[in-house]
Every structure is written in C-alpha cells, then in structure tokens.
PDB file of C-alpha atoms in Angstrom:
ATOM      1  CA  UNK A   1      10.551   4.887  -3.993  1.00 56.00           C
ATOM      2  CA  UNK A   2       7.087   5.741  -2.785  1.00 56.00           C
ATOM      3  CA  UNK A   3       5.177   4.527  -5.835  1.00 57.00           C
ATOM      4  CA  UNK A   4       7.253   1.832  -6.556  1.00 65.00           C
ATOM      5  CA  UNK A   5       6.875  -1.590  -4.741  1.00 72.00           C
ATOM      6  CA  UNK A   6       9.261  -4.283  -2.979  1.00 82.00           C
ATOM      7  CA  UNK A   7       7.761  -8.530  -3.385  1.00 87.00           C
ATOM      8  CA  UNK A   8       9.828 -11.401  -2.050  1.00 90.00           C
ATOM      9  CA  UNK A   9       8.734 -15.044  -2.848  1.00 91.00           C
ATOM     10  CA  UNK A  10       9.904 -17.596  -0.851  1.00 91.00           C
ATOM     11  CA  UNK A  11      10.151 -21.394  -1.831  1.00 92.00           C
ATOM     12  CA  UNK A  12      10.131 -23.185   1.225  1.00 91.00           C
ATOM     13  CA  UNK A  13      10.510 -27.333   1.229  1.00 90.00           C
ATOM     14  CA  UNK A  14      11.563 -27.754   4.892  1.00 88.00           C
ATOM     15  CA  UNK A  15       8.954 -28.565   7.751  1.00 87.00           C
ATOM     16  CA  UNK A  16      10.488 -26.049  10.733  1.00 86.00           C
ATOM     17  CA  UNK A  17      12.698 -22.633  10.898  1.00 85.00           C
ATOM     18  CA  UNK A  18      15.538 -21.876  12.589  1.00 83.00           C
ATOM     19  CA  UNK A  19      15.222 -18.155  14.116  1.00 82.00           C
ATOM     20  CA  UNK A  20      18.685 -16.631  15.397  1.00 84.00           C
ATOM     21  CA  UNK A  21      16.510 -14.300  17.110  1.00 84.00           C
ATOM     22  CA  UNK A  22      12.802 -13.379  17.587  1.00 86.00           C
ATOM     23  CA  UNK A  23      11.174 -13.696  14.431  1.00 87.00           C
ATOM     24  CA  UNK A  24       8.341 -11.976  14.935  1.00 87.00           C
ATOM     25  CA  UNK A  25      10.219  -8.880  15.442  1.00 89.00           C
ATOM     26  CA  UNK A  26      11.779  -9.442  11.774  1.00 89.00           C
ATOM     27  CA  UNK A  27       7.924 -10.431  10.545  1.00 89.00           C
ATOM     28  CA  UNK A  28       7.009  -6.529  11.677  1.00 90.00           C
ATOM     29  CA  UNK A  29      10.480  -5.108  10.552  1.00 89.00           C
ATOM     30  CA  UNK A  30       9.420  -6.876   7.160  1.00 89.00           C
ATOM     31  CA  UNK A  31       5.946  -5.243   7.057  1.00 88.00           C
ATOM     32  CA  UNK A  32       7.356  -1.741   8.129  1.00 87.00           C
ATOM     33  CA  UNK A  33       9.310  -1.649   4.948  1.00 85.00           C
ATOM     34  CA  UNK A  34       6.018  -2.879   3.301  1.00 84.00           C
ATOM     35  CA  UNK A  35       7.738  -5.671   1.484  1.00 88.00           C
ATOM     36  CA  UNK A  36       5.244  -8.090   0.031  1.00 88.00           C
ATOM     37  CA  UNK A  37       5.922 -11.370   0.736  1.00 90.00           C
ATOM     38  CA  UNK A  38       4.698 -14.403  -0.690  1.00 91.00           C
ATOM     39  CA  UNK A  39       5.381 -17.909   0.345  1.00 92.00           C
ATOM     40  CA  UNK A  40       5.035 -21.522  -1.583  1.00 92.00           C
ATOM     41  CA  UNK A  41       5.214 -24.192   0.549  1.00 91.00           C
ATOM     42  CA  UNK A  42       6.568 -27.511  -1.380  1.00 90.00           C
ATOM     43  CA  UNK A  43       5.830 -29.453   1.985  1.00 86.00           C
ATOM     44  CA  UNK A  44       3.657 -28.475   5.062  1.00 87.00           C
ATOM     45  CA  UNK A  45       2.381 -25.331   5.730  1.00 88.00           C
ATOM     46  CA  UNK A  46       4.325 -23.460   8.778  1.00 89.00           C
ATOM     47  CA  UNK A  47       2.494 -21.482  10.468  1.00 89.00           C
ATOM     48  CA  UNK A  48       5.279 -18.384  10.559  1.00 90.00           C
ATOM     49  CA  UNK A  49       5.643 -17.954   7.435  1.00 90.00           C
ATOM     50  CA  UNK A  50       1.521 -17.702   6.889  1.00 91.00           C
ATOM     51  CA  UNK A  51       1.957 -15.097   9.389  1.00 91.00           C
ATOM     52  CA  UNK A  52       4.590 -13.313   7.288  1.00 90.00           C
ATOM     53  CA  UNK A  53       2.285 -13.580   3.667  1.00 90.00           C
ATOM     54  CA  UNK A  54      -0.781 -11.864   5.893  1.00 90.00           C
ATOM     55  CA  UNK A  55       1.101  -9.205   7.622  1.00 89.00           C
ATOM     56  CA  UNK A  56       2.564  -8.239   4.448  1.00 88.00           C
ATOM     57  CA  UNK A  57      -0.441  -8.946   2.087  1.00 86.00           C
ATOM     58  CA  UNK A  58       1.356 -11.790   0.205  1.00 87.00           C
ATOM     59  CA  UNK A  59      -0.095 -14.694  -0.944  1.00 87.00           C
ATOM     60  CA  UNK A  60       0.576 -18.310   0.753  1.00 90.00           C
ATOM     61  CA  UNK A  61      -0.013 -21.540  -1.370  1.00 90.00           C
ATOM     62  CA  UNK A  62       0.998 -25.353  -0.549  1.00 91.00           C
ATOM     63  CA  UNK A  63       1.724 -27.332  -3.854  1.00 90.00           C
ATOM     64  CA  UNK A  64      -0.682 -30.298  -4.741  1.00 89.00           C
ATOM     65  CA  UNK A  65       0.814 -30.950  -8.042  1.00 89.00           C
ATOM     66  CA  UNK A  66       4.330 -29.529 -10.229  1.00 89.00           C
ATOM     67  CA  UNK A  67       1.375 -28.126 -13.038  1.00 90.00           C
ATOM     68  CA  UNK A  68       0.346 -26.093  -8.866  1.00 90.00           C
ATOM     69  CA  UNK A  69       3.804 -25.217  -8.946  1.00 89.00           C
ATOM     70  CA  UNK A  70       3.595 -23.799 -12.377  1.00 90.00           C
ATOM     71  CA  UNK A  71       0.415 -21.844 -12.087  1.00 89.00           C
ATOM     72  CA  UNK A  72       1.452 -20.586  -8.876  1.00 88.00           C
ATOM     73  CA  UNK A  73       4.815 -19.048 -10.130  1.00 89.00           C
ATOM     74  CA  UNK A  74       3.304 -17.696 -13.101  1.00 88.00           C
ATOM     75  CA  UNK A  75       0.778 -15.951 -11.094  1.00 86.00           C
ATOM     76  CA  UNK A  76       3.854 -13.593  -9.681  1.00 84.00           C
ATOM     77  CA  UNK A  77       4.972 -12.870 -13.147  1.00 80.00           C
ATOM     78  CA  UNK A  78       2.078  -9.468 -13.111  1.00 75.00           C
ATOM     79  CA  UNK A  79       2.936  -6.802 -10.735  1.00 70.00           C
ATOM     80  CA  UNK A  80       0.205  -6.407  -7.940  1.00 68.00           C
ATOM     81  CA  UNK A  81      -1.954  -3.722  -8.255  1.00 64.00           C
ATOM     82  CA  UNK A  82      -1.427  -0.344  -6.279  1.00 60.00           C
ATOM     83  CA  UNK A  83      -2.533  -0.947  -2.584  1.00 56.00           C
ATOM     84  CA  UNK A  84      -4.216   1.128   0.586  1.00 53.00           C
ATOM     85  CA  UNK A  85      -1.653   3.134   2.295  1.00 50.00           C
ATOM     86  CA  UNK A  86      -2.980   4.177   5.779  1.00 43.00           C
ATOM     87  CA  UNK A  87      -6.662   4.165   4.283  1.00 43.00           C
ATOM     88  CA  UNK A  88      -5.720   6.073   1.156  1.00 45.00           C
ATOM     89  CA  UNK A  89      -5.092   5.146  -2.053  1.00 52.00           C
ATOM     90  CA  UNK A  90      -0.883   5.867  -3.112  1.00 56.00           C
ATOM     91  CA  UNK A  91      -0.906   9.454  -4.505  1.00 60.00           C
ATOM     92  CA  UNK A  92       0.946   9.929  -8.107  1.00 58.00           C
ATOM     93  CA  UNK A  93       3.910  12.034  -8.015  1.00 66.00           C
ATOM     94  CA  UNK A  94       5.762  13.386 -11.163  1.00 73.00           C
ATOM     95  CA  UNK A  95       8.642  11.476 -12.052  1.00 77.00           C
ATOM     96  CA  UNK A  96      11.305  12.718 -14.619  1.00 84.00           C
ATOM     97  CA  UNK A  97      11.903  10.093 -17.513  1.00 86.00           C
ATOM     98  CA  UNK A  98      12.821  10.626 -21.264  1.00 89.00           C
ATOM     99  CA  UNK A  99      11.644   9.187 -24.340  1.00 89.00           C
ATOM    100  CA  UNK A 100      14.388   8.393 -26.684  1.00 90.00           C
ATOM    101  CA  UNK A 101      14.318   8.350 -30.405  1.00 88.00           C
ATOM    102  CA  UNK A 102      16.027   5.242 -31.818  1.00 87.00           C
ATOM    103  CA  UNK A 103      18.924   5.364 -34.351  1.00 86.00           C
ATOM    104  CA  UNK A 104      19.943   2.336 -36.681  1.00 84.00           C
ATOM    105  CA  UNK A 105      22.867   4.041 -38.189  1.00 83.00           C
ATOM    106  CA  UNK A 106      26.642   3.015 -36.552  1.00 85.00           C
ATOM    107  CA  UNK A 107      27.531   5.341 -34.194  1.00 84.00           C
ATOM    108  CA  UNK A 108      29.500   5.538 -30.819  1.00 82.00           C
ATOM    109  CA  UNK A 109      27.796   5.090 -27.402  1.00 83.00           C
ATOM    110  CA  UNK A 110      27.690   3.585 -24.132  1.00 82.00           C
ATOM    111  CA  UNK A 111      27.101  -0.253 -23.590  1.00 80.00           C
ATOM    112  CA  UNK A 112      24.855  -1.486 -20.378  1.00 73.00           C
ATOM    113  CA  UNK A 113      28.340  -1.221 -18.395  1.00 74.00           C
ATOM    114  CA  UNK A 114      28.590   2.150 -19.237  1.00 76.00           C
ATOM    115  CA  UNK A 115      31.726   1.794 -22.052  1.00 80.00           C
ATOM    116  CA  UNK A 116      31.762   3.542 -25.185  1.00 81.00           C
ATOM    117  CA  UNK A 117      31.852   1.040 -28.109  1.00 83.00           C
ATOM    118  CA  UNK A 118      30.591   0.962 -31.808  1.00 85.00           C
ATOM    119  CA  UNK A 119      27.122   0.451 -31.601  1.00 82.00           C
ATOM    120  CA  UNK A 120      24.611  -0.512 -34.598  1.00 83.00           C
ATOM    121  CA  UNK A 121      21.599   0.711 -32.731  1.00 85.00           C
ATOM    122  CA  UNK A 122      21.091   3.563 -30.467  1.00 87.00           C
ATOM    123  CA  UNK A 123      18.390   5.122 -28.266  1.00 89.00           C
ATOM    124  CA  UNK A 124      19.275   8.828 -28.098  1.00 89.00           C
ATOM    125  CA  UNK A 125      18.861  10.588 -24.846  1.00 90.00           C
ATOM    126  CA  UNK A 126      16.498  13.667 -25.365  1.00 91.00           C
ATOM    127  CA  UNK A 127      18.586  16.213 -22.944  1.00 90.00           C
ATOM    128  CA  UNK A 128      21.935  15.531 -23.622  1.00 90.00           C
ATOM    129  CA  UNK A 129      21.442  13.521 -27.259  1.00 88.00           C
ATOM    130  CA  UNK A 130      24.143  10.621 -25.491  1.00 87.00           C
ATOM    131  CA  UNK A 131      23.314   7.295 -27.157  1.00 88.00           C
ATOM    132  CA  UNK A 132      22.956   3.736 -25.369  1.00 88.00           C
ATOM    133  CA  UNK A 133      22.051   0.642 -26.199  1.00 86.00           C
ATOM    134  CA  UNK A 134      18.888  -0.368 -24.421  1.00 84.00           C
ATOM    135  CA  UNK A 135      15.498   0.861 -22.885  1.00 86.00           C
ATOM    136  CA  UNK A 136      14.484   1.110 -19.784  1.00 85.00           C
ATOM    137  CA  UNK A 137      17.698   2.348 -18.671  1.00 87.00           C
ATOM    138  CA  UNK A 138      19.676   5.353 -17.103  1.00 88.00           C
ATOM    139  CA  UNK A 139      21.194   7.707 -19.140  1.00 89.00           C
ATOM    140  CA  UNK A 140      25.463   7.428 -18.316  1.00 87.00           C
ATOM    141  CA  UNK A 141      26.288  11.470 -18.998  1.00 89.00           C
ATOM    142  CA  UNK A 142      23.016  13.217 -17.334  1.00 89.00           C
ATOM    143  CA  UNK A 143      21.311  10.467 -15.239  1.00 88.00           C
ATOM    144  CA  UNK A 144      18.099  10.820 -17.320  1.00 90.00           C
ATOM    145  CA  UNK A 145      15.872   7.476 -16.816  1.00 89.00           C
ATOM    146  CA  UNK A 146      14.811   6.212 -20.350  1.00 90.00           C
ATOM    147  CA  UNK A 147      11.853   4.551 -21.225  1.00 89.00           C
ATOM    148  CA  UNK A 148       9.700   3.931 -24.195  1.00 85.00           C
ATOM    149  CA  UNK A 149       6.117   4.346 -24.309  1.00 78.00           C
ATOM    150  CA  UNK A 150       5.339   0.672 -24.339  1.00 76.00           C
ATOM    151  CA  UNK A 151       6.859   0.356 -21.366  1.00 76.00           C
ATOM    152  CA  UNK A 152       5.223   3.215 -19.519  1.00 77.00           C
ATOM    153  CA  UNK A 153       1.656   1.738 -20.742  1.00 73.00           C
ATOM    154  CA  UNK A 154       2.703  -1.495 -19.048  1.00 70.00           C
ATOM    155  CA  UNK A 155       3.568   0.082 -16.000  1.00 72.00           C
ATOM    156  CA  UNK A 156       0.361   1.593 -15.501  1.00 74.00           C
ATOM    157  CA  UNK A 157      -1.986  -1.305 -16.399  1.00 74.00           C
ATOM    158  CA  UNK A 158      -0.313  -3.246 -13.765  1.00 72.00           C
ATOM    159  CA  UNK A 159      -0.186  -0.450 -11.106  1.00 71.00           C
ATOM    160  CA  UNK A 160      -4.345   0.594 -11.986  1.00 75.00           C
ATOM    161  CA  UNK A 161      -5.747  -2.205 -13.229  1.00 81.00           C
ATOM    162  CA  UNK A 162      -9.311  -1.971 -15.029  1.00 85.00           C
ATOM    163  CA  UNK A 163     -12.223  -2.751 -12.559  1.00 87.00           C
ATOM    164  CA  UNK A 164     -14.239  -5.566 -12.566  1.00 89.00           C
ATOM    165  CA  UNK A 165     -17.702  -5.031 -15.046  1.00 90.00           C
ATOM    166  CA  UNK A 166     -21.095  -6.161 -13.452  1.00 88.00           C
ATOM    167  CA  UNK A 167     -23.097  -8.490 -14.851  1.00 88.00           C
ATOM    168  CA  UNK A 168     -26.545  -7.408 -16.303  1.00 84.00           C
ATOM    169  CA  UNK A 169     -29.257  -9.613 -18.113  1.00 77.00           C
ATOM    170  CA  UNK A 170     -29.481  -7.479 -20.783  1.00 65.00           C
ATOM    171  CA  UNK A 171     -30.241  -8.153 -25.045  1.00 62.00           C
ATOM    172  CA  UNK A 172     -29.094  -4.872 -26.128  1.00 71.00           C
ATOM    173  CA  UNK A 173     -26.102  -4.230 -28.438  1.00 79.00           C
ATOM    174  CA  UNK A 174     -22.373  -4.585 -27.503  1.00 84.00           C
ATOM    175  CA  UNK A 175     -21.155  -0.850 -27.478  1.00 84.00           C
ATOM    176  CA  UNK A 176     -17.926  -2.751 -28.310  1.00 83.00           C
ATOM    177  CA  UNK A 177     -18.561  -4.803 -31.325  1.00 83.00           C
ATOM    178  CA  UNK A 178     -22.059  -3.767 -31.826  1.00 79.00           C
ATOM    179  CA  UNK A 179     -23.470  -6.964 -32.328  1.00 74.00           C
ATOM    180  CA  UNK A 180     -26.921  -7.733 -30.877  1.00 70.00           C
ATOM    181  CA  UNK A 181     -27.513 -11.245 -28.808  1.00 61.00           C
ATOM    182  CA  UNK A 182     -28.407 -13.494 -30.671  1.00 57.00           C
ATOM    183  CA  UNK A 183     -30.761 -16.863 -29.065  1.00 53.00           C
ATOM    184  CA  UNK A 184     -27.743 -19.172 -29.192  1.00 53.00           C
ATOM    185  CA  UNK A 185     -24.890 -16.478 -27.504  1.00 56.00           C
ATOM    186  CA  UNK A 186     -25.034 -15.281 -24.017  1.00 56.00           C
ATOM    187  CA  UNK A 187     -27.511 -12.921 -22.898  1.00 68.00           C
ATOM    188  CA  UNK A 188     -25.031 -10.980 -20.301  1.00 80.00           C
ATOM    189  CA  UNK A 189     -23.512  -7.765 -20.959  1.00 86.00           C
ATOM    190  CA  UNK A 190     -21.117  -6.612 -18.705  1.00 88.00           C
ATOM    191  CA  UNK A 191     -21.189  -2.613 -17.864  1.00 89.00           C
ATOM    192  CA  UNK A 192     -18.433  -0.556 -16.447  1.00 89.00           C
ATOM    193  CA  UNK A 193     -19.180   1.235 -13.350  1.00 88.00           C
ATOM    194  CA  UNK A 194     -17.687   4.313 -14.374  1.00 87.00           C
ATOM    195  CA  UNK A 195     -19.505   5.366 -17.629  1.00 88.00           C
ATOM    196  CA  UNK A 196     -22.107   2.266 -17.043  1.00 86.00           C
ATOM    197  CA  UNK A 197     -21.822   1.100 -20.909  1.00 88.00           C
ATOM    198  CA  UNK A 198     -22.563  -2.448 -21.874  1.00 87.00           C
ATOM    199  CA  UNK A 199     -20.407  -5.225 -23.137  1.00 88.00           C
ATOM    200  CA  UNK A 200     -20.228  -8.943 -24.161  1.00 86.00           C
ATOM    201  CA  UNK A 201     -18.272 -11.457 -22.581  1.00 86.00           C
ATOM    202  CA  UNK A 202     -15.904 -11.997 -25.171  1.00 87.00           C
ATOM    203  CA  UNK A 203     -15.279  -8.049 -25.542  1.00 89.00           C
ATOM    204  CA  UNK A 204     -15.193  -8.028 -21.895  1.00 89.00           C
ATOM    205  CA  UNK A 205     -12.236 -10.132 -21.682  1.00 89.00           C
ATOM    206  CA  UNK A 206     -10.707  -8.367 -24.711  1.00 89.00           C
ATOM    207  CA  UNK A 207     -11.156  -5.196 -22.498  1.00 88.00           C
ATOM    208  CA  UNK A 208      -9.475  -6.834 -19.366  1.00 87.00           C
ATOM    209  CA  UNK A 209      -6.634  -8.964 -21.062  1.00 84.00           C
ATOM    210  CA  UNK A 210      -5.621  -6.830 -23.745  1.00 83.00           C
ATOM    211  CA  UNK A 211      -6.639  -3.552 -24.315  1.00 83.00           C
ATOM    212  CA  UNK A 212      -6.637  -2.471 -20.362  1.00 83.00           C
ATOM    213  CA  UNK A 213      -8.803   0.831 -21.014  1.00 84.00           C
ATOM    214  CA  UNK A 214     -12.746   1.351 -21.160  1.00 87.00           C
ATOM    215  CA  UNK A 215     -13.278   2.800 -24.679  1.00 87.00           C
ATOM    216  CA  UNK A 216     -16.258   4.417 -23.181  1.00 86.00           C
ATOM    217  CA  UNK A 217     -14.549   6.103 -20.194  1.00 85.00           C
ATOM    218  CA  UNK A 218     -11.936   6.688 -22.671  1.00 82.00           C
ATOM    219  CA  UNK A 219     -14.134   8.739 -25.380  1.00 82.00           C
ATOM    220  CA  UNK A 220     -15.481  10.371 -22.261  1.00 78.00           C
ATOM    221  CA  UNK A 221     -12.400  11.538 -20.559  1.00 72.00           C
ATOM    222  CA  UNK A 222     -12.777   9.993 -17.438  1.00 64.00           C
TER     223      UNK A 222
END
C-alpha cells in the first residue's frame, strides 16, 4: 500500500555477480517499486550492489568483525522512518482497522488457518463479534484488520519518529523531571523545536527511547 513500505537486505559473501541480463535495468525496476534495499557485504564491497543501496536509499556496510555483523543486523530490526515522495512528505490516508476486546472464557473460533476450534482465548471482532486467536490479524467472516492499540502506537513511532532536540547551555530546570543542574551534572538542556521546552540528557533519551512523544507538544496539542 501507499503508506506502507517494502526493505530487502541482502547478505552477500561472494566477490562478483552473475547478471542474466542488464542489471542496471533491474537496479531502476527495483527503485520504481521503491523497495529499500540494504546490502552487508561479508567480503569486498561490489560496486553494483552500492549502486542498488543508493538508488533505493538502503544502507551498505562491509563487516570488520561478527559483534559488526551483529550491530548491523540489529540495526534493521526498527522500521525506517517515513521518507520524501517526489519532494513531499507521504500523506496519511484513513485506513479501516478494529480494536478487539479480548475474551478468556472457552469459546469457539477461528485458528490463524482460518479453522474453527475450541479456543481458551479470544479477540472478538467489533463488526461481526467473530472470535480469533491472535492480534494483528484479519478478521476470517468480514475481512476486518485487527489490531490492538499497542500495536498501532508502535506503528507510528517508527513511521514519525520524534525529532532530534538542540543542544542549549542552559542551568534552568528540566520541564521533565524538574530538577535544576546541579555543579557536578551536565549543564545542557536539550529543547524541542516545536514547543522549544528544555530537557536533560537523561530525560532526553527517556523522551527518544521510550516514551516517543514531547510531553510539551503533547499538553499543547501540537
């Protein structure tokens, strides 16, 4: 779909390609379908496949160590972050989803292969009240995508992630924590360009890592 995205990674040991035809037809094909592609090169770096990662605004690594290999695998497990479509930011459409209720009485429903079994627990479909086993998932009777809220607040921290806070050598109070600097703590703060309040580094990081919202632009309904 149009807000959704498409990522392949590629872990490539081998030190040349072999093209059936001209690859840098399939390179454009690849970017025309805007499929990010990434590429971790356990060898040499090949130049066609660097081409790929920049045409498609992947990221291209060559591994110096196996602790490399782990960072640079867990750095795919976060979805990017919404990007530039022909100069514009993606616009948000309205997309139909339900939020079920759960049920932990025994009851009869559909499995993740769509068979009705006895089930212990249930997530009840709000439109047509037909129970299944697990969320996210599609509803078997009316097609209804389910989702819980968790998993719609996920969604969205990884699709619009919080901008980065500039750094200001400033004393004054956290507006998170309220605590002034003291001499032997940091003097930054860290304001958010939206509703320019101040911060300290460690509720800065809480802000960015955890909590994914401004309480300031929050209180202020930006």
């Amino acid at each position: 779909p149009e807000w959704g995205h498409r990522e392949a990674l590629i872990i490539y040991a081998s030190n040349c390609t072999k093209d059936p035809g001209d690859i840098f037809a399939t390179l454009d094909k690849v970017r025309q379908q805007r499929i990010r592609s990434s590429v971790i090169h356990v060898s040499a770096e090949l130049n066609v496949l660097r081409c790929l990662s920049e045409k498609t605004g992947g990221g291209c690594s060559v591994l110096t160590s196996v602790e490399h290999l782990k960072q640079s695998l867990n750095s795919f497990l976060i979805p990017p972050p919404s990007s530039r479509e022909n100069g514009s930011l993606l616009r948000a459409e309205m997309v139909e989803m339900g939020l079920p209720r759960r049920e932990d009485e025994r009851c009869l429903g559909y499995d993740g292969s769509s068979r009705l079994r006895c089930l212990s627990r249930s997530f009840v479909c709000p439109r047509c009240d037909t129970r299944t086993t697990d969320v996210p998932s599609v509803c078997t009777v009316c097609s209804l995508p389910l989702v819980s809220a968790p998993h719609l607040a996920q969604s969205y921290h990884h699709l619009f992630p919080l901008p980065a806070f500039e750094v200001y050598p400033n004393s004054s109070s956290c507006s998170g924590c309220c605590i002034t600097t003291s001499n032997d703590a940091p003097s930054e703060r860290y304001g958010c360009p939206s509703c320019l309040q101040l911060f300290c580094l460690e509720c800065n990081l809480f802000l960015h890592e955890t909590l994914h919202n401004c309480p300031g632009c929050v209180d202020a309904g930006m």
